[in-house]
Short mmCIF file of C-alpha atoms in Angstrom, two decimals:
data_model
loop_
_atom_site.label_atom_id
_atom_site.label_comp_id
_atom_site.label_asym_id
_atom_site.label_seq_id
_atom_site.Cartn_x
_atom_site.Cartn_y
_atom_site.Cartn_z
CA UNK B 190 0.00 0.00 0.00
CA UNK B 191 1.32 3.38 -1.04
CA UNK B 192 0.10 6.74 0.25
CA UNK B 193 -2.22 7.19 -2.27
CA UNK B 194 -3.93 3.81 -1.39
CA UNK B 195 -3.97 4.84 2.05
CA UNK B 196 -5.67 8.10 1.17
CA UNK B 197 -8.45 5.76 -0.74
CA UNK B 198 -9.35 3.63 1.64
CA UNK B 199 -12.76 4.29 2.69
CA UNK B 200 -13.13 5.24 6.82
CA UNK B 201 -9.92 7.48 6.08
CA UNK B 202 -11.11 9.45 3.24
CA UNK B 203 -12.01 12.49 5.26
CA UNK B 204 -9.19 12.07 7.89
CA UNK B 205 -6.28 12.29 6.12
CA UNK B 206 -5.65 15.93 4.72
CA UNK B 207 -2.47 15.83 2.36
CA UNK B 208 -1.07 19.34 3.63
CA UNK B 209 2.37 18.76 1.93
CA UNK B 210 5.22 16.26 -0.18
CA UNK B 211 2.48 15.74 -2.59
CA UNK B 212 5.11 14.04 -5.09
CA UNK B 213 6.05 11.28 -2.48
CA UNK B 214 2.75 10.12 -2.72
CA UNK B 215 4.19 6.59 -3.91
CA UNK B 216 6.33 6.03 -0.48
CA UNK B 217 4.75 2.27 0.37
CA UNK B 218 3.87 2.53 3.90
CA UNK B 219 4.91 -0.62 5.73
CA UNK B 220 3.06 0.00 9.57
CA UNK B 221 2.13 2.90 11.02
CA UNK B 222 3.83 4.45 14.43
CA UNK B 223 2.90 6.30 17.18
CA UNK B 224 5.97 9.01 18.15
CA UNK B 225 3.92 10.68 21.15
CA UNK B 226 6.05 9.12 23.59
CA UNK B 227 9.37 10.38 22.69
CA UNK B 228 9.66 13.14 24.74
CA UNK B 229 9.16 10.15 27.91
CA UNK B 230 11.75 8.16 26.67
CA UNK B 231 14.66 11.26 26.26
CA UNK B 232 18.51 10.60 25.75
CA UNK B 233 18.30 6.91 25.35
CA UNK B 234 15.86 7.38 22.78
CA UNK B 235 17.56 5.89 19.28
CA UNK B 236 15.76 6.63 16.17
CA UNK B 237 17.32 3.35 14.89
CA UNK B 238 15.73 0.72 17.25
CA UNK B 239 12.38 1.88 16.43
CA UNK B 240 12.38 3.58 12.52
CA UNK B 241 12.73 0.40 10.10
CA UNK B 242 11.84 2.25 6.72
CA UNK B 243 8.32 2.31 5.70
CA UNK B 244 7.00 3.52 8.77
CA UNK B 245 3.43 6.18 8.39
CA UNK B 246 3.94 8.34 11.72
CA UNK B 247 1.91 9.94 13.88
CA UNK B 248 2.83 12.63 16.08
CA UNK B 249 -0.08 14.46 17.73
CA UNK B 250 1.12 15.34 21.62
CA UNK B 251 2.44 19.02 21.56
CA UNK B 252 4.86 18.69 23.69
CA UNK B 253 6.63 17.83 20.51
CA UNK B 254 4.95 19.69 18.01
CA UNK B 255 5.12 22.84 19.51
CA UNK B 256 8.44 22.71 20.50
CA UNK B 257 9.88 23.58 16.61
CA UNK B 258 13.88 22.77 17.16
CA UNK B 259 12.96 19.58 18.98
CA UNK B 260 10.22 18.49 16.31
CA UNK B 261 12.30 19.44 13.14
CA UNK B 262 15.54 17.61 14.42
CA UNK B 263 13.17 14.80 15.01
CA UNK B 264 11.91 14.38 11.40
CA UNK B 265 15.15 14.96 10.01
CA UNK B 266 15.86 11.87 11.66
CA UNK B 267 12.99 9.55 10.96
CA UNK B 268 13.50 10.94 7.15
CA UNK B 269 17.11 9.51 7.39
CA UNK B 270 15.48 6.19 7.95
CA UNK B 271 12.95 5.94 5.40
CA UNK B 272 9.69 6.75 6.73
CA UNK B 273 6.90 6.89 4.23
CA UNK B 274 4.83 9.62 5.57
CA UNK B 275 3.90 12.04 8.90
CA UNK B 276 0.78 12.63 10.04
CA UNK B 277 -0.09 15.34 12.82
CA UNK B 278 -2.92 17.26 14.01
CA UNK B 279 -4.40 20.02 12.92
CA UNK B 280 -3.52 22.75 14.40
CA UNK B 281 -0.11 21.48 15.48
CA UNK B 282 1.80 21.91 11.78
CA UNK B 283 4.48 24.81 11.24
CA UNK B 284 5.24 26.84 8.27
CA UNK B 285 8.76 25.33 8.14
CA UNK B 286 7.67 21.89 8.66
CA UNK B 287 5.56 22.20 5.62
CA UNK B 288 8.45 23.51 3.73
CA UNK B 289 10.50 21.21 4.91
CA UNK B 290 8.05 18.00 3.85
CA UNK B 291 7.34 19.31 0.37
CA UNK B 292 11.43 19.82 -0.26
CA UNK B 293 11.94 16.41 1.18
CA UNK B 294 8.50 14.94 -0.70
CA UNK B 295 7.94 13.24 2.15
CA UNK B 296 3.74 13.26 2.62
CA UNK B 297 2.47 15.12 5.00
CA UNK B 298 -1.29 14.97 6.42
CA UNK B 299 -3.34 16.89 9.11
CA UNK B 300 -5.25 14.73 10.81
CA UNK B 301 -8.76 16.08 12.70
CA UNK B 302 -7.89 16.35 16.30
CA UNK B 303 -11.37 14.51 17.24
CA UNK B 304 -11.07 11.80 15.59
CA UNK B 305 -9.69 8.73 18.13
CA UNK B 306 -6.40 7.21 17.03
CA UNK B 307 -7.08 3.67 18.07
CA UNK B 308 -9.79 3.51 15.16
CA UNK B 309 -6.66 4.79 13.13
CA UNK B 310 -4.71 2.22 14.31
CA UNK B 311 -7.18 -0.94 13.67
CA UNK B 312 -8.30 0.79 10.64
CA UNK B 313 -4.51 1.02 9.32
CA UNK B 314 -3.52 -2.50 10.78
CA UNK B 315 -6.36 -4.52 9.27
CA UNK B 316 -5.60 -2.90 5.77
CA UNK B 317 -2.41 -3.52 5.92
CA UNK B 318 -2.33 -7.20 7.81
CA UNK B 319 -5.03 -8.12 4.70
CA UNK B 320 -2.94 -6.62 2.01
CA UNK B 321 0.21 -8.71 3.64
CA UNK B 322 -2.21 -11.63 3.55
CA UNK B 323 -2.78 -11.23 -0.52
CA UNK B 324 0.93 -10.58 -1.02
CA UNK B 325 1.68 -14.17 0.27
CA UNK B 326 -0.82 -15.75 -1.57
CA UNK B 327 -0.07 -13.81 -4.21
CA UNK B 328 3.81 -15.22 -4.63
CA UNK B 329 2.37 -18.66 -3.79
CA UNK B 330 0.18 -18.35 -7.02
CA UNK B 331 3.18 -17.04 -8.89
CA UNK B 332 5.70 -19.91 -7.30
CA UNK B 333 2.65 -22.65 -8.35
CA UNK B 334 2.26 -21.59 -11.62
CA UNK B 335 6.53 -22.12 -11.61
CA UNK B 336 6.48 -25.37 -10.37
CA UNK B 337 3.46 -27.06 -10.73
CA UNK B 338 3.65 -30.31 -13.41
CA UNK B 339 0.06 -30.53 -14.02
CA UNK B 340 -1.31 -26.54 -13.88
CA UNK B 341 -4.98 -26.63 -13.07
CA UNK B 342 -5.61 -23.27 -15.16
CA UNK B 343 -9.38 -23.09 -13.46
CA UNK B 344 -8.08 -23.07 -9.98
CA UNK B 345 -4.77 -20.47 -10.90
CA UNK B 346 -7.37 -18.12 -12.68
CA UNK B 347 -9.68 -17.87 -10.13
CA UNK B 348 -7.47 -17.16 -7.73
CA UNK B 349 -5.55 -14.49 -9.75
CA UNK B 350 -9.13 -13.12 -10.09
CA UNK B 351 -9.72 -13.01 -6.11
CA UNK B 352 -5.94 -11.22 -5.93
CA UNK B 353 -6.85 -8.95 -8.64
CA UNK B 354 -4.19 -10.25 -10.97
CA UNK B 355 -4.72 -10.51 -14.78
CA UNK B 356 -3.73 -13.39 -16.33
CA UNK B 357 -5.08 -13.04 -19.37
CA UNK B 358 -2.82 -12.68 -22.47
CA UNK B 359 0.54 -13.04 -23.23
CA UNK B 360 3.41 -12.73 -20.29
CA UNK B 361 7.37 -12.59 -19.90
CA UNK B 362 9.45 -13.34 -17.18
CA UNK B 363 11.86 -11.49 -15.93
CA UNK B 364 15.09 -12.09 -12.93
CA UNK B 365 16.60 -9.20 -10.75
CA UNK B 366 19.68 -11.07 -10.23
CA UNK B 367 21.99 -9.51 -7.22
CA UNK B 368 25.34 -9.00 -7.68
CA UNK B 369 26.78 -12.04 -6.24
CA UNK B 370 30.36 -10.17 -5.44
CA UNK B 371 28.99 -8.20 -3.23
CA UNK B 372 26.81 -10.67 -1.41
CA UNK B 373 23.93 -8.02 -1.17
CA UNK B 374 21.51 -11.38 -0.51
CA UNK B 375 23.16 -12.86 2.00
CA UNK B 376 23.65 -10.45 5.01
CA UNK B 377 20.87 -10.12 7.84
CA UNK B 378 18.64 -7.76 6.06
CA UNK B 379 17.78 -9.93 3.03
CA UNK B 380 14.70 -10.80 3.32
CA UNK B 381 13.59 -6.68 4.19
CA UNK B 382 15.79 -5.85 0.94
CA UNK B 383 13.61 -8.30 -1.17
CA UNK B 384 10.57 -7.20 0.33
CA UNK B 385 11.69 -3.13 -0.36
CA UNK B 386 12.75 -3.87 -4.04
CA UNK B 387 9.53 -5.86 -4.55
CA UNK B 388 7.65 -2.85 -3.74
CA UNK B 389 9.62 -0.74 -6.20
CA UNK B 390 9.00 -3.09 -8.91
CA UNK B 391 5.65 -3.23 -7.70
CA UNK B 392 5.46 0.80 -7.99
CA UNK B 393 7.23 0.94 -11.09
CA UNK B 394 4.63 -1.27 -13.38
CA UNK B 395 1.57 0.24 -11.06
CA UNK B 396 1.97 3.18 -13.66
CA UNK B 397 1.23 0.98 -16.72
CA UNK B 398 -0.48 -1.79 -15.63
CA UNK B 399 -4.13 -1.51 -13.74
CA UNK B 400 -3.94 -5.24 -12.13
CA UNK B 401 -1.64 -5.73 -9.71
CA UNK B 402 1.25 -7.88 -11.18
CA UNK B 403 3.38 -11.61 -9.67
CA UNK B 404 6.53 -10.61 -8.10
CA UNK B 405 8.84 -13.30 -5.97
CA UNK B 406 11.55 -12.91 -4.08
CA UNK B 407 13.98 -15.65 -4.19
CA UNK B 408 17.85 -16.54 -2.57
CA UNK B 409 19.71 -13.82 -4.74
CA UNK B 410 17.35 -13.24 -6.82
CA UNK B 411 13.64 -11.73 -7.42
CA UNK B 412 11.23 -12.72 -10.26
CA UNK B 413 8.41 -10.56 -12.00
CA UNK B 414 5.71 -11.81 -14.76
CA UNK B 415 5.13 -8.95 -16.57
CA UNK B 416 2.08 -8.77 -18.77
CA UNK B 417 3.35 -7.68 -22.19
CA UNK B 418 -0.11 -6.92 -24.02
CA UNK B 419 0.20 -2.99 -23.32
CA UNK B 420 4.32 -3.04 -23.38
CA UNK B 421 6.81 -3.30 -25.97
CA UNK B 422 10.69 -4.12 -25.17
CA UNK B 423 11.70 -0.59 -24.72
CA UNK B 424 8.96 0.24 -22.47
CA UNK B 425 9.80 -2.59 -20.16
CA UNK B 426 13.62 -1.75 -21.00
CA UNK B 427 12.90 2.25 -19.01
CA UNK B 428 11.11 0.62 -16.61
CA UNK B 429 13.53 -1.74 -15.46
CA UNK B 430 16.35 0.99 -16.04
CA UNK B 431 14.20 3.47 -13.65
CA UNK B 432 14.49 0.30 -10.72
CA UNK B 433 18.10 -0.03 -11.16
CA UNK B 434 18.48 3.08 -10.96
CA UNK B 435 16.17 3.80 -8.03
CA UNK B 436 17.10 0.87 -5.96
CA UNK B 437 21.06 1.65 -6.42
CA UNK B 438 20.00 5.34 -5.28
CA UNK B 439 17.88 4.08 -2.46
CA UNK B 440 19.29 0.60 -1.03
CA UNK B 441 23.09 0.92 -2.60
CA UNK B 442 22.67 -2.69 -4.15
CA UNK B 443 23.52 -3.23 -7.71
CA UNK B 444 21.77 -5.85 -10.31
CA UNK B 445 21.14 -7.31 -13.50
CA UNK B 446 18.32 -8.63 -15.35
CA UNK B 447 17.48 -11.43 -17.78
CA UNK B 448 13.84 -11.09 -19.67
CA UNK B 449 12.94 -14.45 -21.22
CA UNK B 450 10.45 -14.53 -24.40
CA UNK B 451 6.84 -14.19 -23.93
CA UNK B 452 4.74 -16.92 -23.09
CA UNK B 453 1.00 -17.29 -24.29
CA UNK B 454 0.04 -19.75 -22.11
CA UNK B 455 0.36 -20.33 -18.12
CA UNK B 456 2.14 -23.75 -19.04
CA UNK B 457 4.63 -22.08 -21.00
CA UNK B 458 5.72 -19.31 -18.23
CA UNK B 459 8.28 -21.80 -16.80
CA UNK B 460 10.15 -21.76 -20.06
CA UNK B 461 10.38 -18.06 -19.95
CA UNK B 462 11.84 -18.09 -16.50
CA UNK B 463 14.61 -20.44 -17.67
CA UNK B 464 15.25 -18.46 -20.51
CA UNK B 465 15.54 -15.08 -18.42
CA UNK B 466 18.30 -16.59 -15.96
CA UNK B 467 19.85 -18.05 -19.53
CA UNK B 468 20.01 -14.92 -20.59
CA UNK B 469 21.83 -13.28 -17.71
CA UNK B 470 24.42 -16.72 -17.81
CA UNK B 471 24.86 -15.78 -21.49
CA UNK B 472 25.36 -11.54 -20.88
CA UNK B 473 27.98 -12.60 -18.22
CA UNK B 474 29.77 -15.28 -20.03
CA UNK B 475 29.90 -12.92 -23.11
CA UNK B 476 31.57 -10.00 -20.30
CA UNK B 477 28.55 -7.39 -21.68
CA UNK B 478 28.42 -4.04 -19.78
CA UNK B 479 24.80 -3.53 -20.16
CA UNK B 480 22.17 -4.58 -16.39
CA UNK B 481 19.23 -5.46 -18.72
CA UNK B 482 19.45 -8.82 -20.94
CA UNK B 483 16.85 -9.97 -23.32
CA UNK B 484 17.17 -13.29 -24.32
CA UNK B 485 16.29 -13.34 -28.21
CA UNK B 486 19.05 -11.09 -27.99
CA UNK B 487 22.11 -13.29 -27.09
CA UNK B 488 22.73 -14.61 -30.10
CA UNK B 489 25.16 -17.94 -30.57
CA UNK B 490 24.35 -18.30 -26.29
CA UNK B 491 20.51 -18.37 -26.89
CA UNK B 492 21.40 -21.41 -29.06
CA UNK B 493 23.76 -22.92 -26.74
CA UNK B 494 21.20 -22.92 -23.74
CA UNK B 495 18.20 -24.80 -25.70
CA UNK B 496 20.62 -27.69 -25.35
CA UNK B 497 19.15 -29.34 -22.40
CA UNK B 498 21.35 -32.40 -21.54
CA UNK B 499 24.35 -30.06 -20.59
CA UNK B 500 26.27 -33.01 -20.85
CA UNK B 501 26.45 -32.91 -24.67
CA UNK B 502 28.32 -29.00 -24.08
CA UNK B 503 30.69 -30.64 -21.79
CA UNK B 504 31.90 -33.44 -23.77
CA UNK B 505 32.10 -31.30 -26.75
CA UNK B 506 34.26 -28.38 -25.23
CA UNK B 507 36.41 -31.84 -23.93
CA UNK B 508 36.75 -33.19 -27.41
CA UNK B 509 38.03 -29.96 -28.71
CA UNK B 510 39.90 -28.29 -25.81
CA UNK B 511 40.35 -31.06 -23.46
CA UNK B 512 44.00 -31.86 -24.28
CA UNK B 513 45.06 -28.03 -23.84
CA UNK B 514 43.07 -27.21 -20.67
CA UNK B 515 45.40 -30.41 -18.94
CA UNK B 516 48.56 -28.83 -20.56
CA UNK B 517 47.66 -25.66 -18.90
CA UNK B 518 47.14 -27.23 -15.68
CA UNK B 519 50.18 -29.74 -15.96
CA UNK B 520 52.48 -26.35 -16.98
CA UNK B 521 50.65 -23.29 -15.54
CA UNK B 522 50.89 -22.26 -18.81
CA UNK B 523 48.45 -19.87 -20.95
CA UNK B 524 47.82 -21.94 -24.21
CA UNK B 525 44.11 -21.71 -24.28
CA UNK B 526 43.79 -17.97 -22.89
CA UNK B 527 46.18 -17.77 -26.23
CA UNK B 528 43.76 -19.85 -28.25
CA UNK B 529 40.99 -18.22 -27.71
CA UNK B 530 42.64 -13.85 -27.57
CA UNK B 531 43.97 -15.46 -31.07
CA UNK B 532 40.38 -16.44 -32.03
CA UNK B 533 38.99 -13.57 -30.66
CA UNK B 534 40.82 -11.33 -33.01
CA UNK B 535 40.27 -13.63 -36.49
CA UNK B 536 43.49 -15.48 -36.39
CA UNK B 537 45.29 -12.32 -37.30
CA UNK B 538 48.70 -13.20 -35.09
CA UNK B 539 49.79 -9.74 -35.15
CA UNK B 540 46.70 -7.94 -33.47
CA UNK B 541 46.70 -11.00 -30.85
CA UNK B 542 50.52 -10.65 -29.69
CA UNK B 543 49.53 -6.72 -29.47
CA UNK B 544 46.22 -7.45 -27.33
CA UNK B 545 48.14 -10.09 -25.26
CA UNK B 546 51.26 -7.56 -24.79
CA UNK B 547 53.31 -10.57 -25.73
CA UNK B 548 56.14 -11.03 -28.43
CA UNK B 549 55.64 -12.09 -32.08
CA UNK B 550 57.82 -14.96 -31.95
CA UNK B 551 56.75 -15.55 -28.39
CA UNK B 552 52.89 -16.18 -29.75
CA UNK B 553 53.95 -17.73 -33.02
CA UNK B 554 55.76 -20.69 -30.68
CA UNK B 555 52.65 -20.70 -28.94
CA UNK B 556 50.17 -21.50 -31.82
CA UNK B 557 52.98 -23.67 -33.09
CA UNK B 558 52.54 -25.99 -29.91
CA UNK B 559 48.61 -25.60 -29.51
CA UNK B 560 48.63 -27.16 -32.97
CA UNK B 561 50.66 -29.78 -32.13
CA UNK B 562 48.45 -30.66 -29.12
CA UNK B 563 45.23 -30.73 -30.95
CA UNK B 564 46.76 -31.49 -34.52
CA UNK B 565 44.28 -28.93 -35.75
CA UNK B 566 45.69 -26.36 -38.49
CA UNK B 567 44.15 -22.70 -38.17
CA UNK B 568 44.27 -22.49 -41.98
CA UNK B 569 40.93 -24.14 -41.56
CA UNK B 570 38.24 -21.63 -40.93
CA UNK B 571 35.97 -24.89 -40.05
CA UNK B 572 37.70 -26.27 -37.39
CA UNK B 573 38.78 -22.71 -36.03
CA UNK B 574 34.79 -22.37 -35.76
CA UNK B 575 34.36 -25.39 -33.64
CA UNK B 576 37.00 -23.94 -30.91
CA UNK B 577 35.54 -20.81 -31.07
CA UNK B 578 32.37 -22.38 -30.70
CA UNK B 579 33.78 -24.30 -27.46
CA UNK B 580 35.20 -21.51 -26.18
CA UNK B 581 32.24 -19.87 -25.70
CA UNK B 582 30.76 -23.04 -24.24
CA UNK B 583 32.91 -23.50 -21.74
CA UNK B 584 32.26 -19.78 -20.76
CA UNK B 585 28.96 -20.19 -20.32
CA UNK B 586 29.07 -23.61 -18.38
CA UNK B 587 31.60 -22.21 -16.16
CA UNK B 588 28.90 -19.18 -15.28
#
């Protein structure tokens, strides 16, 4: 639930009073807090042990509203930690507050001073325990329709309905892969860093899609099926390149993603999936630059991966480089990074020894001994194919 949802729902439509930040109006609210008590709980107070990110708070007792300096270092603060929006009585909100909250775009509502805060409490707690409810079954639907051998298409459809999920037409899949150097999935706060990026993606598509769309978080990764009736590859392209962008900004956690070919049917959605982590294998074996991978787009690697007995790769890159990859071993030498820098550059030997910084006669002696090991002769564009061909193989079994 974003502000503007909150704002919607029904009991609240006459309590909240957007005064201010009207542009953070997307900031998903995660619970809502009551800050009255600060001023009881003084210098041990830490902003940290309470403010999680998310948070819609209330602050109605004037001993901290009407104290400015204390109120505004306050906020400051709780705006450090990611709360989604303030709310405080009417009456009770400053000129330089309201500044402050529509520099910051942070949402700021006046609430009616007679209206009791526990019925803003249950009201806000059952929308939001519900909506936490629908999210679960929501990435249960998304992980059956995944996994499921036999897909019961009545059953999945009539629960998308109840979820208010379309899932009608044609759909894509698409992986947010991590950065595994930096290990981004793996620290303490995982499972709230999934849960934050799912909202952005969430937020993102919100703006093109009416339905609410499938996202799962997974171990270093999160997957979205993304309806692809209203959007073409470069609108989802700017919309993914808006979440990198936004969740590098916000969360300082870097990504990639693979988007598999659309699917038509429900059956079919699995294939997609495999296609969009193929497609971020392929982009890293290949070393591209670029965060967002479509997978008709890799070329020779889309080939490579409809091979699904990965056994057949493996004996093929061992039939063609197998007897240089144990020479290397045996000798710590360099033969196949050789091979395949002198491959690479279209078995022109003088463009190789420059890339490789190495001597003429130094790679000539080289290519003299590769062909020795592999009795292959690179006059042969055919079987200089085949290792190129294995090179890139191995590079994408090794990823």
């Amino acid at each position: 639930m974003n502000c503007t949802d909150m704002m919607q729902i029904a009991e609240l439509e006459d309590v909240l009073k957007l005064k201010a930040g009207e542009k953070g109006l997307w900031h998903l609210v995660r619970w809502i807090y009551f800050a009255d008590c600060l001023q009881c709980i003084k210098s041990e107070y830490k902003i940290e042990n309470y403010i999680h990110g998310g948070e819609f708070v209330i602050l109605t007792n004037r001993g901290v509203t009407d104290d400015s300096a204390k109120l505004m270092t306050l906020i400051r603060q709780m705006w450090e930690y990611g709360i989604a929006a303030l709310g405080i009585n009417e009456g009770q909100i400053s000129e330089e507050l309201l500044k402050y909250c529509e520099k910051k775009e942070l949402p700021l509502f006046e609430l009616p001073e007679k209206f009791p805060l526990i019925d803003l409490s249950q009201i806000m707690c059952r929308r939001l325990v519900l909506e936490e409810n629908d999210r679960n079954a929501a990435e249960q639907l998304f992980s059956s329709i995944l996994d499921a051998e036999h897909l019961s298409r009545e059953r999945v459809m009539a629960q998308a309905r109840y979820l208010n999920i379309n899932l009608e037409g044609s759909f894509c899949v698409a992986e947010f892969a991590f950065d595994s150097a930096k290990g981004d999935w793996e620290n303490e706060d995982s499972l709230t860093l999934g849960q934050n990026i799912k909202r952005m993606i969430s937020t993102e598509f919100s703006f093109y899609t009416k339905e609410d769309i499938l996202v799962l978080p997974q171990a270093g990764s999160i997957l979205v099926l993304i309806p692809v009736a209203h959007l073409d590859d470069e609108q989802i392209r700017d919309i993914f390149s808006r979440i990198i962008e936004r969740v590098q900004r916000e969360q300082g956690t870097r990504f990639c993603v693979g988007v598999g070919n659309s699917a038509a049917y429900l059956d079919e959605v699995k294939r997609s999936r495999n296609e969009a982590s193929a497609a971020i294998r392929a982009a890293s074996a290949a070393n591209m630059q670029e965060r967002i991978f479509f997978y008709k787009d890799q070329g020779i690697y889309t080939l490579i991966s409809h091979v699904d007995d990965t056994r057949v790769l493996d004996e093929y890159v061992e039939a063609q480089l197998g007897k240089l990859v144990r020479y290397d071993e045996m000798n710590a030498g360099s033969l196949c990074e050789t091979l395949e820098n002198y491959l690479i550059n279209n078995c022109n030997a003088k463009r190789t020894a420059e890339a490789m910084f190495v001597h003429r006669n130094t790679l000539n002696y080289r290519l003299k001994k590769i062909g020795e090991l592999l009795n292959c002769d690179f006059e042969d564009m055919d079987k200089c194919l085949e290792l190129k061909l294995a090179f890139l193989i191995r590079k994408y079994r090794n990823r």
